[in-house]
XYZ file of C-alpha atoms in Angstrom:
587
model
C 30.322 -17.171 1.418
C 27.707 -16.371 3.956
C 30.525 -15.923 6.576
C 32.105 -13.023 4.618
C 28.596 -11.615 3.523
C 28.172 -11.102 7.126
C 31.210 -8.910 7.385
C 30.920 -4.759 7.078
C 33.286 -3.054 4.194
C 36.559 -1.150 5.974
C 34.388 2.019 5.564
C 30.864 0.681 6.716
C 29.852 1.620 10.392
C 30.372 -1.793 12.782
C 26.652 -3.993 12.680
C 27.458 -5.363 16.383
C 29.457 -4.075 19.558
C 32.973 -6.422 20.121
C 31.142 -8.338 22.934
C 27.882 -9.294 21.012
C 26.220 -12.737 21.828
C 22.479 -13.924 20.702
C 22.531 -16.148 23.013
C 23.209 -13.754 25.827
C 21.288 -10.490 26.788
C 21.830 -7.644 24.067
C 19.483 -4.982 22.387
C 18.884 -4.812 18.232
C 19.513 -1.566 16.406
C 17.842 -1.024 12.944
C 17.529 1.134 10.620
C 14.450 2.332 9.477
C 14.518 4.377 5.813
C 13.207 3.730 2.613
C 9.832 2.605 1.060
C 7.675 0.483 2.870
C 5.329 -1.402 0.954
C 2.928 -4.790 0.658
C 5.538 -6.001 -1.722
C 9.175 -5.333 -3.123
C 9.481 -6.011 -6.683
C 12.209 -8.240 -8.495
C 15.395 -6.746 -6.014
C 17.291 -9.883 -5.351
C 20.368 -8.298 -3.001
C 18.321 -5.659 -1.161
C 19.055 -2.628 -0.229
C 19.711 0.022 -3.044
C 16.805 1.739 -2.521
C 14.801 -1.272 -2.697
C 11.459 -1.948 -1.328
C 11.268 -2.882 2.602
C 8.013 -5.228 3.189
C 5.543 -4.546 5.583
C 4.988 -7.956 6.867
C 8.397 -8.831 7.578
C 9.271 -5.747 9.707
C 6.289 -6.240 11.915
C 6.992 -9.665 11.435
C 10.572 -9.644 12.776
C 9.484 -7.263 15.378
C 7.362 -9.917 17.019
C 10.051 -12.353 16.788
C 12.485 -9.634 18.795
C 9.566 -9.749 21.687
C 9.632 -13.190 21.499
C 13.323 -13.622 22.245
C 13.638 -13.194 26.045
C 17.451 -12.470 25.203
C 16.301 -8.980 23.179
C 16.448 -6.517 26.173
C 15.259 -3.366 23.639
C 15.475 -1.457 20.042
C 17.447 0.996 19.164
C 15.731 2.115 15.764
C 17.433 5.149 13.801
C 14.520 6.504 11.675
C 15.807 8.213 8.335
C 13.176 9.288 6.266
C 11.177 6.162 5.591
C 8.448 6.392 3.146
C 5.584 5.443 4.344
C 1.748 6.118 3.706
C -0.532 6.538 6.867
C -2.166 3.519 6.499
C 1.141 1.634 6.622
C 2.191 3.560 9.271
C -0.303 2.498 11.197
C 0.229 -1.235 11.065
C 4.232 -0.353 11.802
C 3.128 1.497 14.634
C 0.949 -0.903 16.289
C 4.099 -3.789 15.673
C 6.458 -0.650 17.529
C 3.744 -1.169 20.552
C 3.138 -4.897 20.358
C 7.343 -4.860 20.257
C 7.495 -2.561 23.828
C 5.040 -5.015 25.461
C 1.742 -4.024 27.561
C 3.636 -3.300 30.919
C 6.943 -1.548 28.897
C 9.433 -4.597 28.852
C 11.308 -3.953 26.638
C 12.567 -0.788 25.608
C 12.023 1.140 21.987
C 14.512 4.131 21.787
C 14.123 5.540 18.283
C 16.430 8.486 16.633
C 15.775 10.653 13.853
C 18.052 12.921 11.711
C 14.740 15.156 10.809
C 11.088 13.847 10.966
C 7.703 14.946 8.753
C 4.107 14.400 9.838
C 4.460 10.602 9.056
C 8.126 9.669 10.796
C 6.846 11.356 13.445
C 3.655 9.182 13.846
C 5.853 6.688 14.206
C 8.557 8.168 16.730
C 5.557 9.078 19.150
C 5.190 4.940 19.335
C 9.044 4.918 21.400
C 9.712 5.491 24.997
C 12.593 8.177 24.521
C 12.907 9.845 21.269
C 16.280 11.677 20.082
C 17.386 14.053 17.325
C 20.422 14.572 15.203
C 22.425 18.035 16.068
C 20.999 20.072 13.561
C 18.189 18.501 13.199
C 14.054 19.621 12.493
C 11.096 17.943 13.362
C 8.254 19.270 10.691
C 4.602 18.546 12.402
C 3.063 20.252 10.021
C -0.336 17.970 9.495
C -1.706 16.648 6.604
C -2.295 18.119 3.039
C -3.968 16.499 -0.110
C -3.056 19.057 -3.475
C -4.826 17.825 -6.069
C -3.712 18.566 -9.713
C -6.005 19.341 -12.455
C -5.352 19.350 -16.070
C -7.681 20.539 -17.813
C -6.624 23.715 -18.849
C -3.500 22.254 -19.868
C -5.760 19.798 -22.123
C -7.657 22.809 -23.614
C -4.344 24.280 -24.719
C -3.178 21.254 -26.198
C -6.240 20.719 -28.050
C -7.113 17.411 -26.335
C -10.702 16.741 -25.329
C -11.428 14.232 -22.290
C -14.994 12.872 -22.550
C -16.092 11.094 -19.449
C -19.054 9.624 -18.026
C -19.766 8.250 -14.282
C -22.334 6.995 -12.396
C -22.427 7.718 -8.514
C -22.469 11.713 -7.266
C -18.987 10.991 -5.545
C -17.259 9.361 -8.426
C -14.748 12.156 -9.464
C -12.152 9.466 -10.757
C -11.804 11.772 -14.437
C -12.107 14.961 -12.335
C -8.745 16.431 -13.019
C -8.849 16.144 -16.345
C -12.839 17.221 -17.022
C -13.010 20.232 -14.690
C -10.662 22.882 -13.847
C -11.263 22.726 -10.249
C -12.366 20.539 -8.165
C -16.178 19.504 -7.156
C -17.728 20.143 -4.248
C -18.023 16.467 -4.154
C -14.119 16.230 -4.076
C -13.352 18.735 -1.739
C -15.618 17.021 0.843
C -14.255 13.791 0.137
C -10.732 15.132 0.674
C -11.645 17.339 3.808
C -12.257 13.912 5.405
C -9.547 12.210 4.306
C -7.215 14.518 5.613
C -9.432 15.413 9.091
C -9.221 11.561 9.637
C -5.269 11.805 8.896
C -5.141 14.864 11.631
C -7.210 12.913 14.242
C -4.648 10.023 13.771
C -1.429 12.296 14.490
C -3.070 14.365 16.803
C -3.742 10.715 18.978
C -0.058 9.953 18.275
C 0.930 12.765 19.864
C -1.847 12.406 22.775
C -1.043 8.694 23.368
C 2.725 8.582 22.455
C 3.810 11.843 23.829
C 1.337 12.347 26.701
C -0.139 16.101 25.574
C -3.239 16.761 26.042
C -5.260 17.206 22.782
C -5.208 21.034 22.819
C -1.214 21.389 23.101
C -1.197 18.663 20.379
C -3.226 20.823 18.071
C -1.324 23.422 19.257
C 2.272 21.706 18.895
C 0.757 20.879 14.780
C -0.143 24.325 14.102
C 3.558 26.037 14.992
C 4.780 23.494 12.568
C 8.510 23.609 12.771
C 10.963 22.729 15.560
C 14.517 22.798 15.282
C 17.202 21.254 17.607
C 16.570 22.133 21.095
C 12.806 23.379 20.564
C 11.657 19.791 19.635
C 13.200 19.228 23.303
C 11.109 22.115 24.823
C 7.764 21.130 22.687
C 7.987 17.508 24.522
C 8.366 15.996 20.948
C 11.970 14.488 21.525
C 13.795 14.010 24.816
C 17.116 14.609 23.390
C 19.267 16.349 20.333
C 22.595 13.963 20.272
C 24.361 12.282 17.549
C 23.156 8.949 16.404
C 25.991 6.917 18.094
C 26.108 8.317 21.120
C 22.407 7.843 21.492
C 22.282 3.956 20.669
C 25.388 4.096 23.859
C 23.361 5.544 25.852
C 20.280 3.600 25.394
C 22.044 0.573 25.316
C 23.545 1.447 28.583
C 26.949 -0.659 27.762
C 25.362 -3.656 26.664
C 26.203 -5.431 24.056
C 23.879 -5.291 20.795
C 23.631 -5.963 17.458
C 22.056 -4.806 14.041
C 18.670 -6.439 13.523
C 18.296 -8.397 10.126
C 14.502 -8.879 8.781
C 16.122 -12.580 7.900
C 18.857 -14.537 9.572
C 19.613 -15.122 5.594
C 20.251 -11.798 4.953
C 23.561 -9.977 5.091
C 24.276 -6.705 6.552
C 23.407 -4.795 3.584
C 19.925 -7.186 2.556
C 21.440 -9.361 0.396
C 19.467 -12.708 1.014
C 20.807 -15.887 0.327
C 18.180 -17.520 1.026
C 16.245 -15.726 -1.445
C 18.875 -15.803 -4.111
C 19.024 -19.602 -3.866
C 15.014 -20.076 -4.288
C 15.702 -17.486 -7.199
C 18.343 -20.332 -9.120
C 16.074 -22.755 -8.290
C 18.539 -24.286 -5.611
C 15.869 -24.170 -2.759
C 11.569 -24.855 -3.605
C 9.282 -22.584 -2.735
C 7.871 -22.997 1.328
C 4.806 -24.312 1.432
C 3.755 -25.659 4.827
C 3.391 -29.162 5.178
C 0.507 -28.969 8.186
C -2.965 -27.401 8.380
C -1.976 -23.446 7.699
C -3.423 -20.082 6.982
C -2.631 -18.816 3.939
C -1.947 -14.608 3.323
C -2.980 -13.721 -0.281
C -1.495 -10.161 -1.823
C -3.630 -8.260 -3.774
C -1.687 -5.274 -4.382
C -1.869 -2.696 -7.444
C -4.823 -2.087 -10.885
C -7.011 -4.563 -11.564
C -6.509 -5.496 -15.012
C -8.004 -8.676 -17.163
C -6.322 -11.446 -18.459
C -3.462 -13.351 -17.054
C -1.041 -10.309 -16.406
C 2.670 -10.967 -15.850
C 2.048 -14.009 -14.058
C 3.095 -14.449 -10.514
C 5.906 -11.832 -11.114
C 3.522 -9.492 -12.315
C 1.263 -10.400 -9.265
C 3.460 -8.264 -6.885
C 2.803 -5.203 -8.535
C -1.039 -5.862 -10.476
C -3.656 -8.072 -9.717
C -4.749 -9.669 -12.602
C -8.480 -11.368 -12.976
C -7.501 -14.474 -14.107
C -4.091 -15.255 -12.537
C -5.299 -14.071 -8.512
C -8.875 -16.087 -9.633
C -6.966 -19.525 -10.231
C -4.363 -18.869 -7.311
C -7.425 -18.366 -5.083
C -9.243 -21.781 -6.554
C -6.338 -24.030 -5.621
C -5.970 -21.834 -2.226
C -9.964 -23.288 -1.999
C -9.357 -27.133 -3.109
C -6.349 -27.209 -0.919
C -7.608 -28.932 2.489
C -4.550 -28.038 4.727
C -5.408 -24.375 3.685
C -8.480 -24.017 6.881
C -8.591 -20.149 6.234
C -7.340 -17.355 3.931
C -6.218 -13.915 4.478
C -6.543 -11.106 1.408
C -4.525 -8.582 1.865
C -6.036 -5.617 -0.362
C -3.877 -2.650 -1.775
C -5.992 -1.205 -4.439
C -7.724 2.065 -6.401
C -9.722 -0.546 -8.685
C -9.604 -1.088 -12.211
C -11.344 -3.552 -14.521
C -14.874 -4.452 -13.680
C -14.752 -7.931 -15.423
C -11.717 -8.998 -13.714
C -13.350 -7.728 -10.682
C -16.246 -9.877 -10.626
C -13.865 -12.624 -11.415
C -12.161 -12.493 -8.265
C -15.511 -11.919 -6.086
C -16.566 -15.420 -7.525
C -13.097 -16.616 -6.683
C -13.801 -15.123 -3.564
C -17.225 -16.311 -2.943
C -15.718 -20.171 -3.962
C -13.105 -20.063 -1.010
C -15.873 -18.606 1.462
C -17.892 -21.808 0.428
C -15.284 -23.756 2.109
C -13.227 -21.759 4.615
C -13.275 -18.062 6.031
C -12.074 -15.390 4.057
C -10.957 -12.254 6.051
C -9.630 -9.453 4.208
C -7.327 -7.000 5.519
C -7.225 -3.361 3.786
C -3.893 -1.111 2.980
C -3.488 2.290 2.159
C -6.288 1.831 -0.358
C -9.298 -0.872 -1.071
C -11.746 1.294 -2.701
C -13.979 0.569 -6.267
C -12.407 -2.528 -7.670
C -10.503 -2.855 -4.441
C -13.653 -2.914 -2.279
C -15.546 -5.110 -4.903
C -13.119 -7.514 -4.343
C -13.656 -7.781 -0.544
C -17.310 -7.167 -0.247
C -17.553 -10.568 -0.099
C -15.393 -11.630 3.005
C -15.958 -13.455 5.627
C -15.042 -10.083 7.692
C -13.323 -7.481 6.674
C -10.500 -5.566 8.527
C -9.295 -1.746 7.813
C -7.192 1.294 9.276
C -8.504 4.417 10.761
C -6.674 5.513 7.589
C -7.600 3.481 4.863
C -9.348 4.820 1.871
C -12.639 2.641 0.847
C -15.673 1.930 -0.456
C -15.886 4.202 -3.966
C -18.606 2.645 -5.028
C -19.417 4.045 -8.530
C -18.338 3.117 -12.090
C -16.344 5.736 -14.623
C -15.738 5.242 -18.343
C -14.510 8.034 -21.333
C -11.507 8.375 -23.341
C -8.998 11.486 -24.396
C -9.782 12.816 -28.046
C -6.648 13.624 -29.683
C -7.753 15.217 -32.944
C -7.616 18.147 -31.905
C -4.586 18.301 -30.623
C -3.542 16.749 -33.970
C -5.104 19.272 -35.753
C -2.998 21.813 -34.384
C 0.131 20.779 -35.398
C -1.006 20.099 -39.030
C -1.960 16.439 -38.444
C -4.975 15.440 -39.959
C -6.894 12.410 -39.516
C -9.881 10.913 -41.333
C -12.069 7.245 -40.293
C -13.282 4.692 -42.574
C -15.713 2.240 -40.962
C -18.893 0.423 -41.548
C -22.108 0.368 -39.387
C -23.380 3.777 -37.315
C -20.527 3.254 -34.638
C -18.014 2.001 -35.848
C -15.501 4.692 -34.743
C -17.111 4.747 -31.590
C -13.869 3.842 -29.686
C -11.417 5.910 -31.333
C -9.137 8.055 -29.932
C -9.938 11.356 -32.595
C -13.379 12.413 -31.729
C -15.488 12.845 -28.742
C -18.727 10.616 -28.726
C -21.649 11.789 -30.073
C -25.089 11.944 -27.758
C -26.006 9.070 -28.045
C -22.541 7.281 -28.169
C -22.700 8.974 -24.513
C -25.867 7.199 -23.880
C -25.010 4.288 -24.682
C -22.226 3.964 -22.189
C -23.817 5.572 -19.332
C -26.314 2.690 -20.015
C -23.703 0.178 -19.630
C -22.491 1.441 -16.832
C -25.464 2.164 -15.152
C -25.834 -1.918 -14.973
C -22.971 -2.042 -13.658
C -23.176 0.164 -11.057
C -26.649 -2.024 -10.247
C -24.353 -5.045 -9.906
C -22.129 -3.353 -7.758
C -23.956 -2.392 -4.905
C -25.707 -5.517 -5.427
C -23.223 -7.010 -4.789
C -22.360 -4.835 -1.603
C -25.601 -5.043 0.101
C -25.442 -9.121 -0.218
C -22.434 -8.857 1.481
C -22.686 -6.831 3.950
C -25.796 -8.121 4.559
C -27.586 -4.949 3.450
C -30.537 -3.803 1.617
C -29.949 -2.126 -1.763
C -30.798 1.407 -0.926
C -29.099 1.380 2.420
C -25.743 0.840 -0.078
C -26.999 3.035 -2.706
C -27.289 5.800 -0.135
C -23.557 5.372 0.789
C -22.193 4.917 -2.332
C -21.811 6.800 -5.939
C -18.538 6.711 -6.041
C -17.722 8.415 -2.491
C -14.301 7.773 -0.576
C -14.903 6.626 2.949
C -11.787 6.467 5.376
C -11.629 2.860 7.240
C -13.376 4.920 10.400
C -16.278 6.285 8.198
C -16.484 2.963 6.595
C -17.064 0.752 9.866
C -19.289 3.433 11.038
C -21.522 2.932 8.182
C -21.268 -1.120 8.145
C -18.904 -1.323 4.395
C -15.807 -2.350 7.059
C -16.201 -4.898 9.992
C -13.125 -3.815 12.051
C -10.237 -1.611 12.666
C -6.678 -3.829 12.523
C -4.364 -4.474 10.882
C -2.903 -7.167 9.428
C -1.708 -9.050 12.285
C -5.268 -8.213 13.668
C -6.733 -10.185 10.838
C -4.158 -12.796 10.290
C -4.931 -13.521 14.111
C -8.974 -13.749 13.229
C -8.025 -16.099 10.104
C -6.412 -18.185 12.433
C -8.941 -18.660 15.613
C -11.779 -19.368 12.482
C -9.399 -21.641 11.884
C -8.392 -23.013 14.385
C -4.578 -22.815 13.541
C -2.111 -21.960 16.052
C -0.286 -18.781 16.165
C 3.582 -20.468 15.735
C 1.938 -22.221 12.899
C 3.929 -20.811 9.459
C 1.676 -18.781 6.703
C 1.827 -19.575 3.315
C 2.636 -16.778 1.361
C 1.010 -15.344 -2.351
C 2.636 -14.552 -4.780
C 5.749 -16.270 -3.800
C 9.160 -15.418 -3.644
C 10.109 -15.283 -7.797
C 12.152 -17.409 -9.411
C 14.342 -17.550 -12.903
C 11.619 -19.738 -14.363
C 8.956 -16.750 -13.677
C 11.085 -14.274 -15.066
C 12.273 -16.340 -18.190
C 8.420 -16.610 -18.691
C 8.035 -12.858 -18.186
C 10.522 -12.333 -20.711
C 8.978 -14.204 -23.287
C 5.527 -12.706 -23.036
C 7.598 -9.255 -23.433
C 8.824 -7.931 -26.679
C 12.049 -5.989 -27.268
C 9.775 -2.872 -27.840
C 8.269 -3.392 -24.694
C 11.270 -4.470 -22.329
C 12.814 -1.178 -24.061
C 9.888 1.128 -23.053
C 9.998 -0.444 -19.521
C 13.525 0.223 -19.036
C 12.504 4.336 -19.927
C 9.442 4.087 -17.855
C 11.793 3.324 -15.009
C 14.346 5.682 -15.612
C 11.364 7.898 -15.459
C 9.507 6.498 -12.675
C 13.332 6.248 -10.332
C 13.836 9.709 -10.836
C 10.221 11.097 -9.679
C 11.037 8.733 -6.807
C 14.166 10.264 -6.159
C 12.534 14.074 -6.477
C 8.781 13.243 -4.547
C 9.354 9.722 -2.604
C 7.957 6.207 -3.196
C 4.559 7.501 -2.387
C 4.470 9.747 -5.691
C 5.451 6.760 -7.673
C 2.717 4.585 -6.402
C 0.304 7.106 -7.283
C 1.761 8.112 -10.422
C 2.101 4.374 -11.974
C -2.276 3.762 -10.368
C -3.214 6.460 -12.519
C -1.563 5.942 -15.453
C -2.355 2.190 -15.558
C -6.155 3.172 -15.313
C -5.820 5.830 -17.844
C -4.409 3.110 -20.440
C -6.966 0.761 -19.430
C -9.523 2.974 -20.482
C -8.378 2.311 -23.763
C -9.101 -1.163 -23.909
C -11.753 -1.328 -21.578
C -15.335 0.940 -21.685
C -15.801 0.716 -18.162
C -13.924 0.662 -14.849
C -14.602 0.906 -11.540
C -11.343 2.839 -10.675
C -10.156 5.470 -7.550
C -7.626 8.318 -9.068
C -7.422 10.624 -6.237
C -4.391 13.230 -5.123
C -1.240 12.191 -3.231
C -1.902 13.107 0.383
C 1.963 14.376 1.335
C 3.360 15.513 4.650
């Protein structure tokens, strides 16, 4: 079965020349396209616009540069969706892959190429473009989107609260513009994003930083102007760039697993699926890599196959507690992808956190995002790793709700509460709070916010007004963080996997162990039963929904799209959250 699997269709392009050999010198080709993320959801066979993880494409890159057979890469980049963050680990993998003194080669191709694919292009040693083909260096943008007039219209008033100057979480649905708060947060955001291209193109490309800002600010280059820019060496088809860079050699189409076919599909995965294989563990003192990827909610979530898109309080908690009582476990590695969320299920997983420091470092390595429940998370850490890019700290607390009778009102719906004691209605959904409703909350959360930087300066080793002065709610970028002690580092993952493993003294070649592990039919039979038809039926038009945005704005849109809306229904169950909702930053 695996034999055949291996095989291309009568109409798929060939996955290896005639004269291929691993055991004999050759070059990989791969093609890079599609969302890259932490973690893929459920997607057994790969492929179909399924999720690419991070980890194992650096991962396999470092096994190519391992493999004194691999000569080079020939990588065809196709639109890959990417954030900058992510890009940045993939990058520094491209780089590791070359070698210090260039030995091996990294030829990359391109159809067409935004801010982001470019990033990583400016990693290779020759660069090519398709006939017909643009390169769009146009540099960063953040558009955010603000709702509030639509709300007024519909009759729907949003009554927030937040503690922390910065925190603009409910911002674009309580003003109609944004703050001057906002705008500053975003100007550094995207002057951090700029800085980062404008180095690609410096370091990758060899201009000097004036033609780079230059090169950004004419924007678009088509076919042989790229050429004449410096941004790509050469406008040739696809094929007959991989012939050339291979120079005749043989080569072969680089799988992420030897398991996996030509198109993804994973055996290996399908069989730990069916319950044919168990679930690695390693067997000798290891470092294990924790996921923390998606809201923060309470409770036990969906388990470990909701793990790979939320983190929930209690199921990450008791995952880290055995990670802690488990004594060939000498270090652990939390990898943080997260606006926030719940503040309860937040402070459960610092104390899960601060168990597992009792016993064995804890480094944590930030994504695209590890800000307000993110960062409270990983305040805690032994040290904490980020990206020039990442977006941290948000250190500030927002509660409120939408009041819908309004909008009710207006279509001839009328609504009328019943309840016993002076609040009793306090938390519905019809009416605004009063004053002192308002008061009450901000009350709340203004202890909150108290434990929170608490929580921060201990730490980071910090005194509670240095925090205080840093936080209320404000966005740092992983720079601005480490420059004002909330990060330790910049790295990325590998950077902090290699930390976790000198702590622990655990040698590179050593395997990881791996949360939330690959899923299996008993997981999703459990999943299933926690779900009710009404449910499974309003997930299946969620994701109609959700594939089509994909399909119109990219992976990235998604992400953001499904964060916000999961803290938006949280704030109907919970009064306070310590939650990031900020703009998609787009090429």
């Amino acid at each position: 079965m695996a034999s055949k699997l291996e095989q291309p269709g009568p109409y798929d392009a060939p996955i290896k020349s005639a004269d291929f050999n691993k055991d004999a010198p050759h070059f990989l080709t791969y093609e890079l396209h599609g969302a890259i993320d932490d973690l893929s959801q459920i997607n057994l066979f790969g492929g179909g616009g399924g999720v690419t993880e991070l980890r194992a494409l650096t991962d396999r890159l470092h096994r190519a540069a391992a493999d004194a057979n691999v000569r080079g890469l020939v990588l065809r980049v196709d639109g890959p969706e990417i954030d900058m963050a992510s890009a940045e680990d993939l990058r520094a993998a491209m780089l590791a892959f070359r070698g210090p003194a260039g030995e091996r080669k990294l030829h990359c191709h391109a159809d067409s190429a935004g801010n982001l694919a470019y990033f990583l292009l400016s990693a290779c040693d020759r660069v090519g473009l398709q006939p017909l083909g643009e390169v769009a260096l146009t540099g960063p943008a953040a558009t955010p989107i603000h709702l509030k007039g639509l709300l007024d219209r519909l009759g729907v008033q949003p009554d927030f609260v937040h503690v922390g100057a910065f925190k603009g979480a409910a911002e674009p649905l309580t003003r109609r513009e944004p703050s001057p708060e906002m705008l500053a947060t975003l100007g550094a955001i995207v002057d951090q994003m700029y800085a980062s291209l404008i180095a690609g193109l410096v370091e990758g490309r060899g201009l000097t930083r004036e033609a780079a800002i230059e090169t950004i600010d004419k924007a678009m280059y088509f076919g042989e102007a790229a050429v004449a820019a410096k941004l790509v060496d050469v406008v040739t088809p696809w094929e007959s760039f991989r012939d050339e860079a291979t120079g005749g050699a043989a080569w072969s189409r680089m799988k992420l697993k030897e398991s996996a076919g030509p198109g993804g599909f994973d055996i290996e995965r399908l069989q730990i699926f069916l319950g044919l294989l168990p679930t690695k563990r390693p067997s000798e003192p290891h470092v294990a890599l924790v996921y923390a990827v998606g809201n923060i909610i309470d409770g036990k979530g969906g388990g470990l196959i909701g793990a790979r898109r939320e983190i929930a309080g209690h199921t990450l908690s008791a995952a880290l507690h055995n990670l802690a009582a488990d004594d060939k476990v000498r270090a652990i590695v939390l990898r943080v992808n997260s606006g926030g969320g719940s503040a309860q299920a937040s402070e459960e997983i610092w104390r899960a956190v601060a168990a597992v420091k009792a016993k064995k470092p804890v480094i944590v390595s930030m994504g695209r995002v590890a800000a307000s429940g993110g960062y409270y998370i990983s305040t805690g850490a032994t040290k904490i790793f980020a990206q020039p890019d990442t977006l941290t700290g948000s250190i500030g607390v927002v509660g409120g709700k939408l009041a819908l009778g309004g909008m009710l009102a207006k279509i001839g719906v009328e609504t009328f509460a019943v309840g016993r004691g002076k609040h009793a209605t306090m938390w519905s959904a019809m009416t605004p709070w009063t004053d002192e409703q308002r008061s009450m909350v901000l009350g709340m959360m203004e202890d909150v916010y108290k434990v929170f930087v608490n929580r921060v300066a201990e730490g980071r080793g910090k005194a509670y007004d240095e925090i205080h002065a840093i936080a209320q709610g404000r966005v740092w970028t992983g720079q601005a963080a480490k420059e004002r002690g909330l990060v330790d580092a910049m790295g990325d993952l590998d950077a902090a996997l290699a930390e976790a493993r000198t702590l622990a003294q655990v040698g590179p070649t050593v395997e990881l162990e791996v949360y939330p592990p690959e899923p299996t039919l008993k997981d999703v039979l459990e999943g299933l039963v926690e779900a009710s038809p009404a449910d499974m039926l309003g997930r299946a038009e969620v994701v109609g929904a959700l594939a089509q945005l994909r399909a119109e704005f990219g992976h990235g849109a998604v992400s953001t799209v499904v964060a916000t809306l999961g803290q938006l229904l949280q704030l109907r169950r919970e009064p306070v959250l310590m939650a990031t909702m900020l703009p998609l930053t787009v090429e």
